Coordinates of C-alpha atoms in Angstrom, one line a residue:
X1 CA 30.6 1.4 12.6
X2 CA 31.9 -1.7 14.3
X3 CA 32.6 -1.5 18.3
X4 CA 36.0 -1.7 19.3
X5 CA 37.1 -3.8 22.3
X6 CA 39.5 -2.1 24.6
X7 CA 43.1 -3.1 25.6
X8 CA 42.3 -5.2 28.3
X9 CA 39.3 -7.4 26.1
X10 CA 41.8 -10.5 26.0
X11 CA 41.4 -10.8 29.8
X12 CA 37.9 -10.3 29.5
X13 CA 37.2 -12.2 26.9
X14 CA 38.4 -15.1 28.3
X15 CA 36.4 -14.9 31.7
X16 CA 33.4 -14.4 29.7
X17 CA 34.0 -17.2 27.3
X18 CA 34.8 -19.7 31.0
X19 CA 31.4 -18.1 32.5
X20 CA 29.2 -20.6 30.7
X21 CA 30.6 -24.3 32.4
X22 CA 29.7 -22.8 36.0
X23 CA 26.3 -20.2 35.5
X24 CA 24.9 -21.3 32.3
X25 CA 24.0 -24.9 32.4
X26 CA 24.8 -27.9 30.2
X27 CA 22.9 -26.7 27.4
X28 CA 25.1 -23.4 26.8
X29 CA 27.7 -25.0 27.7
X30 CA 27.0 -27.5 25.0
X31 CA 26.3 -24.8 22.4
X32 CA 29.7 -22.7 23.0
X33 CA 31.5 -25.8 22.1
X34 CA 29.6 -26.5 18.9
X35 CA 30.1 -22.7 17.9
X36 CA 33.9 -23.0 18.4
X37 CA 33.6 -26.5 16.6
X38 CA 32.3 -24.9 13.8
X39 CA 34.2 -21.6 13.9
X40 CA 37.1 -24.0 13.6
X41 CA 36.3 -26.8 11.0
X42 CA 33.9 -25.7 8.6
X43 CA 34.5 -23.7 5.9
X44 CA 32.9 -20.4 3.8
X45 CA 30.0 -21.5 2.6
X46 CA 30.9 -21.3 -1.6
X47 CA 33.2 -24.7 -0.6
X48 CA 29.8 -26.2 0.7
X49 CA 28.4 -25.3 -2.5
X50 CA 31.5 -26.5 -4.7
X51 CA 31.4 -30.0 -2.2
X52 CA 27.6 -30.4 -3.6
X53 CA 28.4 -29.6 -7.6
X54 CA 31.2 -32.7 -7.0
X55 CA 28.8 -34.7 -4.9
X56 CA 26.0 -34.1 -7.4
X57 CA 27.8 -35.0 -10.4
X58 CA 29.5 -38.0 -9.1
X59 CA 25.9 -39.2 -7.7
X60 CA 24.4 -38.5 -10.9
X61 CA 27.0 -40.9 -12.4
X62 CA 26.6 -43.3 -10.2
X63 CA 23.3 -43.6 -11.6
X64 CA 24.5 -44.1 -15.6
X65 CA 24.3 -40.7 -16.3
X66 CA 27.2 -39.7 -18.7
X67 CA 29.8 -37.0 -17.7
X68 CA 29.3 -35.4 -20.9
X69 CA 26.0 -35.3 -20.1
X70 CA 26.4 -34.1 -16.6
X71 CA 29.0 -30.8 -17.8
X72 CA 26.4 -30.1 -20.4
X73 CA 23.9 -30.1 -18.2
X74 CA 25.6 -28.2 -15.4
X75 CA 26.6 -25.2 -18.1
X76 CA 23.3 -24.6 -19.7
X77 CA 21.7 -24.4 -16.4
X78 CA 24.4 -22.1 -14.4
X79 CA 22.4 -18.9 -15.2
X80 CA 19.3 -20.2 -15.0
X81 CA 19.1 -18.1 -12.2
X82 CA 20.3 -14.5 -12.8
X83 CA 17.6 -12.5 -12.3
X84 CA 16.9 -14.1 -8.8
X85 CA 20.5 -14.1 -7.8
X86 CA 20.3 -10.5 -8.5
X87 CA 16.8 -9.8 -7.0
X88 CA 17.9 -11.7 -3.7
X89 CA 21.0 -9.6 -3.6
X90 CA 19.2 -6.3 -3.7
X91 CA 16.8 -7.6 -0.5
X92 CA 19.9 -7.5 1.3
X93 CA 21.0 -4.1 0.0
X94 CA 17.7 -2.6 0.3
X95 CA 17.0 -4.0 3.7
X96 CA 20.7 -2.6 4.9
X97 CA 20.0 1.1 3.6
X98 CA 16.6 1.6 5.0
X99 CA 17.9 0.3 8.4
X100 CA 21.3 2.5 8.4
X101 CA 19.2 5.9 7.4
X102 CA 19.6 8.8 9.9
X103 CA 15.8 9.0 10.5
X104 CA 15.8 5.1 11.4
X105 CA 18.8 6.0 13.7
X106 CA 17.1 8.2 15.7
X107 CA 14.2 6.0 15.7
X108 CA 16.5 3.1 17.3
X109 CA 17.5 6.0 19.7
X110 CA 14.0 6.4 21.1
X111 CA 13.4 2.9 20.8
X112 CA 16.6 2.6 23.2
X113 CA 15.0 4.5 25.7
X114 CA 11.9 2.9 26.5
X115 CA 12.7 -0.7 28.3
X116 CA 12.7 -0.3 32.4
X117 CA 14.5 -3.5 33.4
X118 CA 17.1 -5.3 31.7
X119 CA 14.9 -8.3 31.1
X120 CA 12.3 -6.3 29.3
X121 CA 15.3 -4.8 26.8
X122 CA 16.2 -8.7 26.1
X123 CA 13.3 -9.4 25.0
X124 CA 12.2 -6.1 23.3
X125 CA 14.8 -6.9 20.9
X126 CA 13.6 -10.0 20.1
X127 CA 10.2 -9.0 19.4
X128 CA 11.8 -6.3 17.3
X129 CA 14.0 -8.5 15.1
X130 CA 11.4 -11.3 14.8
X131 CA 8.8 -9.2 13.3
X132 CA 11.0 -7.1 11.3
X133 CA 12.8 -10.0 10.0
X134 CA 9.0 -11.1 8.4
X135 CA 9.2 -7.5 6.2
X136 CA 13.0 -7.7 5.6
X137 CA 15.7 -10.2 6.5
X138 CA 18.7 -7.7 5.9
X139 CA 16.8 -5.1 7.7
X140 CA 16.0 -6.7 10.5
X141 CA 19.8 -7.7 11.3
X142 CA 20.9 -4.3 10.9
X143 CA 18.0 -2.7 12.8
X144 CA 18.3 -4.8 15.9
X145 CA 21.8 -4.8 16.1
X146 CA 21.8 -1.0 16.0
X147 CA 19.4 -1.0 18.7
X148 CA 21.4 -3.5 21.2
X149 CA 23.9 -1.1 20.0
X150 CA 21.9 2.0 21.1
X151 CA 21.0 0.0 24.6
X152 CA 24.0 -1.1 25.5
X153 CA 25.2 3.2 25.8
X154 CA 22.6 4.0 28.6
X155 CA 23.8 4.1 31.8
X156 CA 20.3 3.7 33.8
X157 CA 19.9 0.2 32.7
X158 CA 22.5 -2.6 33.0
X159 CA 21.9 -4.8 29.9
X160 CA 23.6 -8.2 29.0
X161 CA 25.6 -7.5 25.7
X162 CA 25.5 -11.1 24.8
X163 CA 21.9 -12.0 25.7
X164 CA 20.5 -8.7 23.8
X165 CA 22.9 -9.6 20.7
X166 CA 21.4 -13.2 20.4
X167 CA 18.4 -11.9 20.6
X168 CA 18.6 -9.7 17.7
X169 CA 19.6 -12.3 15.6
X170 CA 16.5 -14.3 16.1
X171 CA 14.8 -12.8 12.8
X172 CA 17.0 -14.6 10.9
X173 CA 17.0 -17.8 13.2
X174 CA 13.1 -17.8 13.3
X175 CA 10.9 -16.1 11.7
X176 CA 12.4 -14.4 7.9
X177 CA 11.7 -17.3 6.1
X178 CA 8.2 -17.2 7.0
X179 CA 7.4 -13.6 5.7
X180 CA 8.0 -11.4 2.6
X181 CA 11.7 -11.8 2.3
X182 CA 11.8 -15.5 1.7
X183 CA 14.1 -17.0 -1.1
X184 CA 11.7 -19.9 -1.7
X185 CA 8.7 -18.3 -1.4
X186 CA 9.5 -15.2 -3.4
X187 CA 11.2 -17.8 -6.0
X188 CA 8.0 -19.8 -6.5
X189 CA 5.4 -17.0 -6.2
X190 CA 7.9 -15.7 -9.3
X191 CA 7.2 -17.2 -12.9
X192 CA 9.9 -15.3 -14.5
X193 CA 12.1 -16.3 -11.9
X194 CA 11.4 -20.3 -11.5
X195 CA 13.8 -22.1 -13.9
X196 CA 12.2 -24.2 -16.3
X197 CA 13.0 -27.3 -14.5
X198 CA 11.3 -26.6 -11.5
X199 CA 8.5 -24.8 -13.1
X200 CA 7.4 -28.1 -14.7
X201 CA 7.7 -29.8 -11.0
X202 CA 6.0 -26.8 -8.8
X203 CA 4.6 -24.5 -11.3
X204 CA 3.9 -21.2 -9.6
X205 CA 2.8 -21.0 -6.1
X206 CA 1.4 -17.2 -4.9
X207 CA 2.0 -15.9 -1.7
X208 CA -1.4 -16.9 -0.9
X209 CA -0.2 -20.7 -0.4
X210 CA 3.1 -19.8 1.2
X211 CA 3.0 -16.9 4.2
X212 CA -0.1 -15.3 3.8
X213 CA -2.0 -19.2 4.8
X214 CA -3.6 -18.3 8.0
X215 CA -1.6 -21.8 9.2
X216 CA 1.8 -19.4 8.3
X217 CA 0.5 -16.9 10.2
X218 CA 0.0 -19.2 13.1
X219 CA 3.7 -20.9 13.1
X220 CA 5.0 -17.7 13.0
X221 CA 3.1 -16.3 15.8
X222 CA 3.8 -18.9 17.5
X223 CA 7.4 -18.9 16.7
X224 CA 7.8 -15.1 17.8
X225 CA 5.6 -16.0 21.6
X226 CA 8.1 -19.0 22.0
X227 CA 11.0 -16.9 20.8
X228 CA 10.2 -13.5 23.1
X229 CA 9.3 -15.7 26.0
X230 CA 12.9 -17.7 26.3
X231 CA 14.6 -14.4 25.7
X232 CA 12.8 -13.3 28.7
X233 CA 13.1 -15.6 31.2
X234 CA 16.8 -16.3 29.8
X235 CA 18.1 -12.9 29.9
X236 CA 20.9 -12.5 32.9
X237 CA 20.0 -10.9 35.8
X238 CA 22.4 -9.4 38.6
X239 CA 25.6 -10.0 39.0
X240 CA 25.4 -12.7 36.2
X241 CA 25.0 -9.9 33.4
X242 CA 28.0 -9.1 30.9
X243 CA 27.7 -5.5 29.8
X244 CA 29.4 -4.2 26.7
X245 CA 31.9 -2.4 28.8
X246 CA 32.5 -5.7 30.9
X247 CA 33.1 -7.6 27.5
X248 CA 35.9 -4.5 26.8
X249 CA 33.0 -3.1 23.8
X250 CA 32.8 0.4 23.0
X251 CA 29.1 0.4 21.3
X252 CA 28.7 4.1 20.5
X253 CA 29.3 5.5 16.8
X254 CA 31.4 7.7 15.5
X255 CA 29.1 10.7 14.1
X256 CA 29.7 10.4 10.7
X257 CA 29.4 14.1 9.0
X258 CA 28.6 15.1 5.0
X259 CA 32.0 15.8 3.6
X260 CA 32.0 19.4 2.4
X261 CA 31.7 19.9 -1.2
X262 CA 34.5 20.6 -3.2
X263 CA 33.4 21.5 -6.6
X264 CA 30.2 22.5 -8.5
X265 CA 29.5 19.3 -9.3
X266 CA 29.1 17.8 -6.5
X267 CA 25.7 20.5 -6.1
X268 CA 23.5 17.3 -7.3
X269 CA 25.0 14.8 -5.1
X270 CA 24.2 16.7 -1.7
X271 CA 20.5 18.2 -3.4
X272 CA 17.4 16.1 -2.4
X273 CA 15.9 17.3 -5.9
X274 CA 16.8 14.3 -7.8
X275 CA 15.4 12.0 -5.1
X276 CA 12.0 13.2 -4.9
X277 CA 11.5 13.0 -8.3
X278 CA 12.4 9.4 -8.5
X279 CA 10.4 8.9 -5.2
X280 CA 7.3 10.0 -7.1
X281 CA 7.7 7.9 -9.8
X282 CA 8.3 4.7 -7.8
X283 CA 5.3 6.2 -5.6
X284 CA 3.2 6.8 -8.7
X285 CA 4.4 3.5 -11.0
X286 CA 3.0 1.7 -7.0
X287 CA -0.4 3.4 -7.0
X288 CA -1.0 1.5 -10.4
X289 CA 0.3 -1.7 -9.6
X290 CA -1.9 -2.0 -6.6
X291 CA -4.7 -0.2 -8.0
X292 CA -4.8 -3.0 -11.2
X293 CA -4.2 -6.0 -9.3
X294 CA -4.9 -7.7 -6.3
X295 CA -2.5 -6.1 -3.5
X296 CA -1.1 -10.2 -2.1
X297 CA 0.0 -10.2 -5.9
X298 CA 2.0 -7.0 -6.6
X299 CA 3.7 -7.5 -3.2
X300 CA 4.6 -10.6 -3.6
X301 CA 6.7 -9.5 -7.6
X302 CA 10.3 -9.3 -6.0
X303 CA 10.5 -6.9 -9.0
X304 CA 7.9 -5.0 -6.6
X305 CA 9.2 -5.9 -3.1
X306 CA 12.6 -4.4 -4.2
X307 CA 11.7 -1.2 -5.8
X308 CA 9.3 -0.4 -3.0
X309 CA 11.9 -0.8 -0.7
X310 CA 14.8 1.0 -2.1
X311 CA 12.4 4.2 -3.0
X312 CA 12.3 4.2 1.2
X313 CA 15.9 4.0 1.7
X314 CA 16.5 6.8 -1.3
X315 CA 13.7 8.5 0.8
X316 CA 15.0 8.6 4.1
X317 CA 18.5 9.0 3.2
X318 CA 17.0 12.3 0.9
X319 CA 20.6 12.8 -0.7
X320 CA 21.8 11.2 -3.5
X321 CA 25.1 10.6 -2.1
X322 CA 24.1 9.8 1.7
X323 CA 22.0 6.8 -0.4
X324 CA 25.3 5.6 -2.5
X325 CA 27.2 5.2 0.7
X326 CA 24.8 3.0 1.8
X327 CA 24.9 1.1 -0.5
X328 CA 28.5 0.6 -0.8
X329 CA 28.2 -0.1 2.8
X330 CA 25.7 -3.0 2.2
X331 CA 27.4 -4.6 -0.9
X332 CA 29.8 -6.5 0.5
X333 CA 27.0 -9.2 2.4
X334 CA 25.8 -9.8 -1.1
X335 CA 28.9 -11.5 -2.1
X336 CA 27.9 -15.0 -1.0
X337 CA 24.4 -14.7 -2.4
X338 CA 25.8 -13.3 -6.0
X339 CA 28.5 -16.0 -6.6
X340 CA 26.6 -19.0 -4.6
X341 CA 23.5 -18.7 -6.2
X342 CA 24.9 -19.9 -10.1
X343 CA 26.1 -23.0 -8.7
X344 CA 22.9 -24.1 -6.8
X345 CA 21.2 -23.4 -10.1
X346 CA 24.1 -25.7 -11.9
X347 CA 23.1 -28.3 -8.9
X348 CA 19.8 -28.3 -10.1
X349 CA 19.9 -28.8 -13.5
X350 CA 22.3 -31.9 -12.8
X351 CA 19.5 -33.5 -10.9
X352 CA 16.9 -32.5 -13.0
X353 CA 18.4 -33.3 -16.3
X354 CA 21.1 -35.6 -15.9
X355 CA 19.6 -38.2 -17.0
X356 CA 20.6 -41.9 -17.6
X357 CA 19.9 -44.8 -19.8
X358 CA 16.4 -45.2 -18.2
X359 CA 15.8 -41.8 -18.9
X360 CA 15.4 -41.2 -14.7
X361 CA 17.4 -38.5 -12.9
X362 CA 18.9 -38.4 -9.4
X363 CA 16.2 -35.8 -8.5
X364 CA 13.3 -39.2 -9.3
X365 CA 15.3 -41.8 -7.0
X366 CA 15.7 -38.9 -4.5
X367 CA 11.7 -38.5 -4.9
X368 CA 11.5 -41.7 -4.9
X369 CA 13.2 -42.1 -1.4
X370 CA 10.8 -39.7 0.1
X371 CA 7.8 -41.3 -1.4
X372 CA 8.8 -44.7 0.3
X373 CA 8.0 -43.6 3.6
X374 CA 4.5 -44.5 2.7
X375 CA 2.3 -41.8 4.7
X376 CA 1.4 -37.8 3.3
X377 CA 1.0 -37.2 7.6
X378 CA 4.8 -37.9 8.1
X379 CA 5.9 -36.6 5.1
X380 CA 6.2 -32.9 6.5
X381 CA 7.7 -34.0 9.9
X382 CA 10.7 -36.3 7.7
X383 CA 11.2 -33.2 5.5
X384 CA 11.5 -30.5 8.0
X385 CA 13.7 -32.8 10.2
X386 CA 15.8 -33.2 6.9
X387 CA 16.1 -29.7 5.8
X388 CA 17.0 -29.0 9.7
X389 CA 20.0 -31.1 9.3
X390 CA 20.8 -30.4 5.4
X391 CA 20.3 -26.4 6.7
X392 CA 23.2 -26.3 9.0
X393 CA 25.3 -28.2 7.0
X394 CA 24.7 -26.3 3.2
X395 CA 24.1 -22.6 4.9
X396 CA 22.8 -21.3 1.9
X397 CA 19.1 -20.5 2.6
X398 CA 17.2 -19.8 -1.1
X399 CA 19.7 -21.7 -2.4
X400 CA 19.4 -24.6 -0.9
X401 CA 16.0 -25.0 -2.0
X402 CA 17.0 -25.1 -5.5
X403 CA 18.7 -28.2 -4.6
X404 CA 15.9 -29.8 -2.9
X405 CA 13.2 -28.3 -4.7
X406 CA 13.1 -30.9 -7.5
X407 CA 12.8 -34.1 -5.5
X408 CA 10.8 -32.8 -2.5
X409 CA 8.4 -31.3 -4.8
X410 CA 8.3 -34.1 -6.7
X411 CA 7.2 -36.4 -4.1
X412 CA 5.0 -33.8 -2.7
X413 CA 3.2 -34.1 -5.9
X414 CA 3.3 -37.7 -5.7
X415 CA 2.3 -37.8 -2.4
X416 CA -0.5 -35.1 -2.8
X417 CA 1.0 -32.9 -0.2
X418 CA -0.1 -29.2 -0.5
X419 CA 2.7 -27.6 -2.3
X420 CA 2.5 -24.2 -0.9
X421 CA 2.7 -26.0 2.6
X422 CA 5.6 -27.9 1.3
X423 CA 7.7 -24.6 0.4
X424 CA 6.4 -23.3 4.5
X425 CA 7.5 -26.8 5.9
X426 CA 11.0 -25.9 4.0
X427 CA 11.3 -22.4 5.2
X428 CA 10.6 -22.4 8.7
X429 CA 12.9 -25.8 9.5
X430 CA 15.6 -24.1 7.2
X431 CA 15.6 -21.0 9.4
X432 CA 16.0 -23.2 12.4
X433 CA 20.1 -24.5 12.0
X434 CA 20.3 -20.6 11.4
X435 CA 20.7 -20.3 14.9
X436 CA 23.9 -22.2 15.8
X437 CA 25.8 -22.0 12.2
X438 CA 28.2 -19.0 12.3
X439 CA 28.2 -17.8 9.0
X440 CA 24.5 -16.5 8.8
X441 CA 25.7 -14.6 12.6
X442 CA 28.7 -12.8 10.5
X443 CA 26.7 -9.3 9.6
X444 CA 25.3 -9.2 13.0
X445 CA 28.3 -10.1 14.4
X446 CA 31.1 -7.6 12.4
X447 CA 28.6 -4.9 13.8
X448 CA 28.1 -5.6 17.2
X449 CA 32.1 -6.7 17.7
X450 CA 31.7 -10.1 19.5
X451 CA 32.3 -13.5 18.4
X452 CA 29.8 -16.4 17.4
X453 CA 30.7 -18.1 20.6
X454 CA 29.6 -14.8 22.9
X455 CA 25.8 -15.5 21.8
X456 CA 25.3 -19.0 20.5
X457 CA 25.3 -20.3 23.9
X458 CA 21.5 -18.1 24.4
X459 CA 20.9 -18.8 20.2
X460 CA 21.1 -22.6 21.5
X461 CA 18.2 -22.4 23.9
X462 CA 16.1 -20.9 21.4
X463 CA 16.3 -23.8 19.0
X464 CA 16.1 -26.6 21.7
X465 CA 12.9 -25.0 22.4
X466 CA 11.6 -24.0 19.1
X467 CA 12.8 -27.6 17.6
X468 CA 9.7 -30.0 19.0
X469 CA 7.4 -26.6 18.6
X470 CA 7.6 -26.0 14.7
X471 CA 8.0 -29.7 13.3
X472 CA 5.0 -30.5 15.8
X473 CA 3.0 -27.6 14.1
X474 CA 4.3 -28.1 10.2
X475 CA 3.3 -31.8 10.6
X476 CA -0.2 -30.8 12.2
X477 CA -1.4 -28.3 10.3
X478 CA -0.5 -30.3 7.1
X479 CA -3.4 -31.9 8.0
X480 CA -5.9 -28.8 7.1
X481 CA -4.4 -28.1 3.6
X482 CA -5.8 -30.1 0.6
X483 CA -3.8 -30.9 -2.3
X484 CA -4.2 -29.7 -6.0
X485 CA -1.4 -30.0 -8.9
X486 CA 0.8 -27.5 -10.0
X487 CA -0.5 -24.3 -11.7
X488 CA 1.6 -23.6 -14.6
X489 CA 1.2 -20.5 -16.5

């Protein structure tokens, strides 16, 4: 499914990747150099994670914890999170085969055809991937890439491969972490999926204090006008666009047929019959969840979320074996997620439980930093600028926040900051780095065949102008939220 670039891309790559310094302005210019920067010097993200168990342990030394007691600690809390590693890894999948189904294809093929100028495709695509990204982060990557896909093949409409591609990355560089597919909020609107360490610091916070606040609503619509209205007046225009063709892309797909059945037993894998019955269980087993519970609540079980969503993909794929090779297809982006997530979880239990003689932990001085700047108003400004920074150095989204969890909680609590706000100051600064770190652009970009630097120059414009925007908002609205402690059940 990936585009090929044809013979001659190496001569085209390299007048496209020169365009920037004389038609796109010091900012792109700026941002191409910090996406070959980072293309070049950092590495894959399980070394950040490794760095932070060493930096963690050593730190939690430092403070007269024991190394015995720091290994200890780090084993017994390494699967702490299991069943969140795994829930978060089947968002992905299940976000991946809903979007790759043949009935979504054609979908994306109508979608393709409605935008009249070139300007008006940029920034249908970003509307696209920014409100799809609040129901599915996995979904919306695949989806709008598929569509940029689908636009780049018509030959009415001249569309700039490289604005339309950054633009269908802005779900996950704006808005995902606000809606129903966010690590931290799912993680702390889940009992059985908060360890016990954090559940004594943040107890359980419900959707209804996270991304269904009518503040979270408002960042996020916010985020998406800011978002769409850049893409809009950014797009290229003229003889400034770069088509796929000019970039030496060959966007359409191979058609990828049923292989022919071979033996009788194969009679199940190509029969729908098996699906619809397990669609109308998981239709019927949904009826009585929402029926006996307030619907906020079932949706926001990722136990829930997860079934819901891979009945749909089973559904529109309608075979069995149409469904399995999605998901095949969609395994591999769960790697980072399923062998990551362990050693955030041993992070946290060092700076939860590490204790020294005192009987303090590196996650109470870290609370204790935050604390010290003396005022609840600029406590959600000083953390969002934080988890900015932290967020493009540790790409790791959910998992980061079981790092910082403990202490910013902590001092939330201390500070009588709302902690539902807290997790939404987190999530929508966290998003933010997502859009000039390369490794979050790897799905998008292994499907769309271009490089990190052929769209981070347009990503880059999107986060100097959503920067000042959310920390302004996170740090205002803080302001209508009251506090109350943790609810532990």
């Amino acid at each position: 499914m990936t585009p090929q670039r044809s013979g001659n891309a190496g001569s085209t790559e390299t007048k496209t990747q020169a365009e920037p310094s004389t038609s796109e302005g010091l900012l792109a210019r700026t941002a191409t150099r910090s996406a070959d920067v980072a293309e070049r010097w950092f590495p894959n993200a399980l070394v950040f994670a490794l760095l932070a168990v060493l930096v963690v342990a050593v730190a939690a030394m430092g403070i007269g914890s024991s190394p015995a007691k720091v290994a200890s600690v780090f084993g017994n809390g390494f699967w702490d999170l299991i069943p969140f590693t795994m829930q978060m890894a089947m968002v992905a999948i299940s976000g991946y085969v809903v979007a790759t189904a043949r009935p979504v294809q054609r979908a994306i093929v109508r979608l393709a055809r409605v935008p009249r100028t070139e300007r008006g495709a940029v920034a249908m695509v970003a509307t696209i991937s920014l409100t799809s990204a609040l129901l599915n982060w996995g979904f919306s990557l695949i989806f709008s890439a598929l569509l940029v896909r689908r636009l780049a093949e018509r030959d009415d409409l001249r569309v700039d491969y490289r604005a339309a591609s950054a633009a269908a990355y802005l779900g996950l560089g704006g808005s995902w972490a606000l809606g129903l597919s966010s690590s931290a909020a799912q993680l702390q609107a889940n009992a059985e999926s908060l360890s016990p360490s954090l559940m004594e610091i943040t107890g359980v916070i419900p959707f209804r204090e996270t991304i269904f606040t009518w503040q979270s609503l408002t960042l996020s619509a916010v985020i998406i006008a800011v978002c769409v209205t850049v893409a809009y007046l950014t797009a290229p225009r003229g003889d400034s666009i770069r088509t796929a063709a000019d970039l030496g892309i060959d966007p359409s797909d191979p058609v990828e047929e049923d292989e022919p059945r071979t033996r009788p037993g194969e009679w199940l894998e190509y029969s729908p019959l098996l699906t619809c019955v397990v669609v109308l269980l998981v239709a019927g087993w949904a009826v009585q969840e929402f029926a006996k519970q307030d619907p906020i609540v079932a949706i926001s079980a990722l136990n829930t979320y997860n079934l819901l969503f891979l009945g749909l993909g089973m559904l529109l794929h309608w075979r069995p074996r149409r469904f399995l090779a999605a998901v095949t297809k969609a395994v591999p982006a769960t790697g980072g997620v399923l062998i990551q997530f362990p050693f955030y979880a041993g992070i946290a239990a060092i700076m939860t439980h590490a204790t020294n003689g005192g009987g303090n932990s590196l996650s109470h001085y870290l609370a204790s930093a935050f604390t010290g700047v003396g005022s609840s108003t600029l406590f959600p400004l000083m953390t969002g600028a934080y988890s900015v920074v932290l967020g493009f150095l540790v790409p790791s989204g959910g998992g980061k926040w079981i790092i910082e969890a403990p202490y910013i909680m902590q001092a939330a609590n201390d500070m009588h900051v709302n902690l539902g706000w807290t997790v939404q100051v987190y999530n929508a600064a966290e998003a933010l780095p997502n859009l000039i770190n390369p490794f979050w652009m790897l799905p998008l970009l292994g499907v769309l065949g271009l490089k990190a630097r052929d769209i981070v120059g347009y990503t880059f414009l999107y986060l100097v102008a959503l920067l000042p925007i959310v920390l302004g908002l996170l740090t205002l609205l803080s302001l209508t939220l009251p506090y109350h402690p943790p609810v532990i059940p």
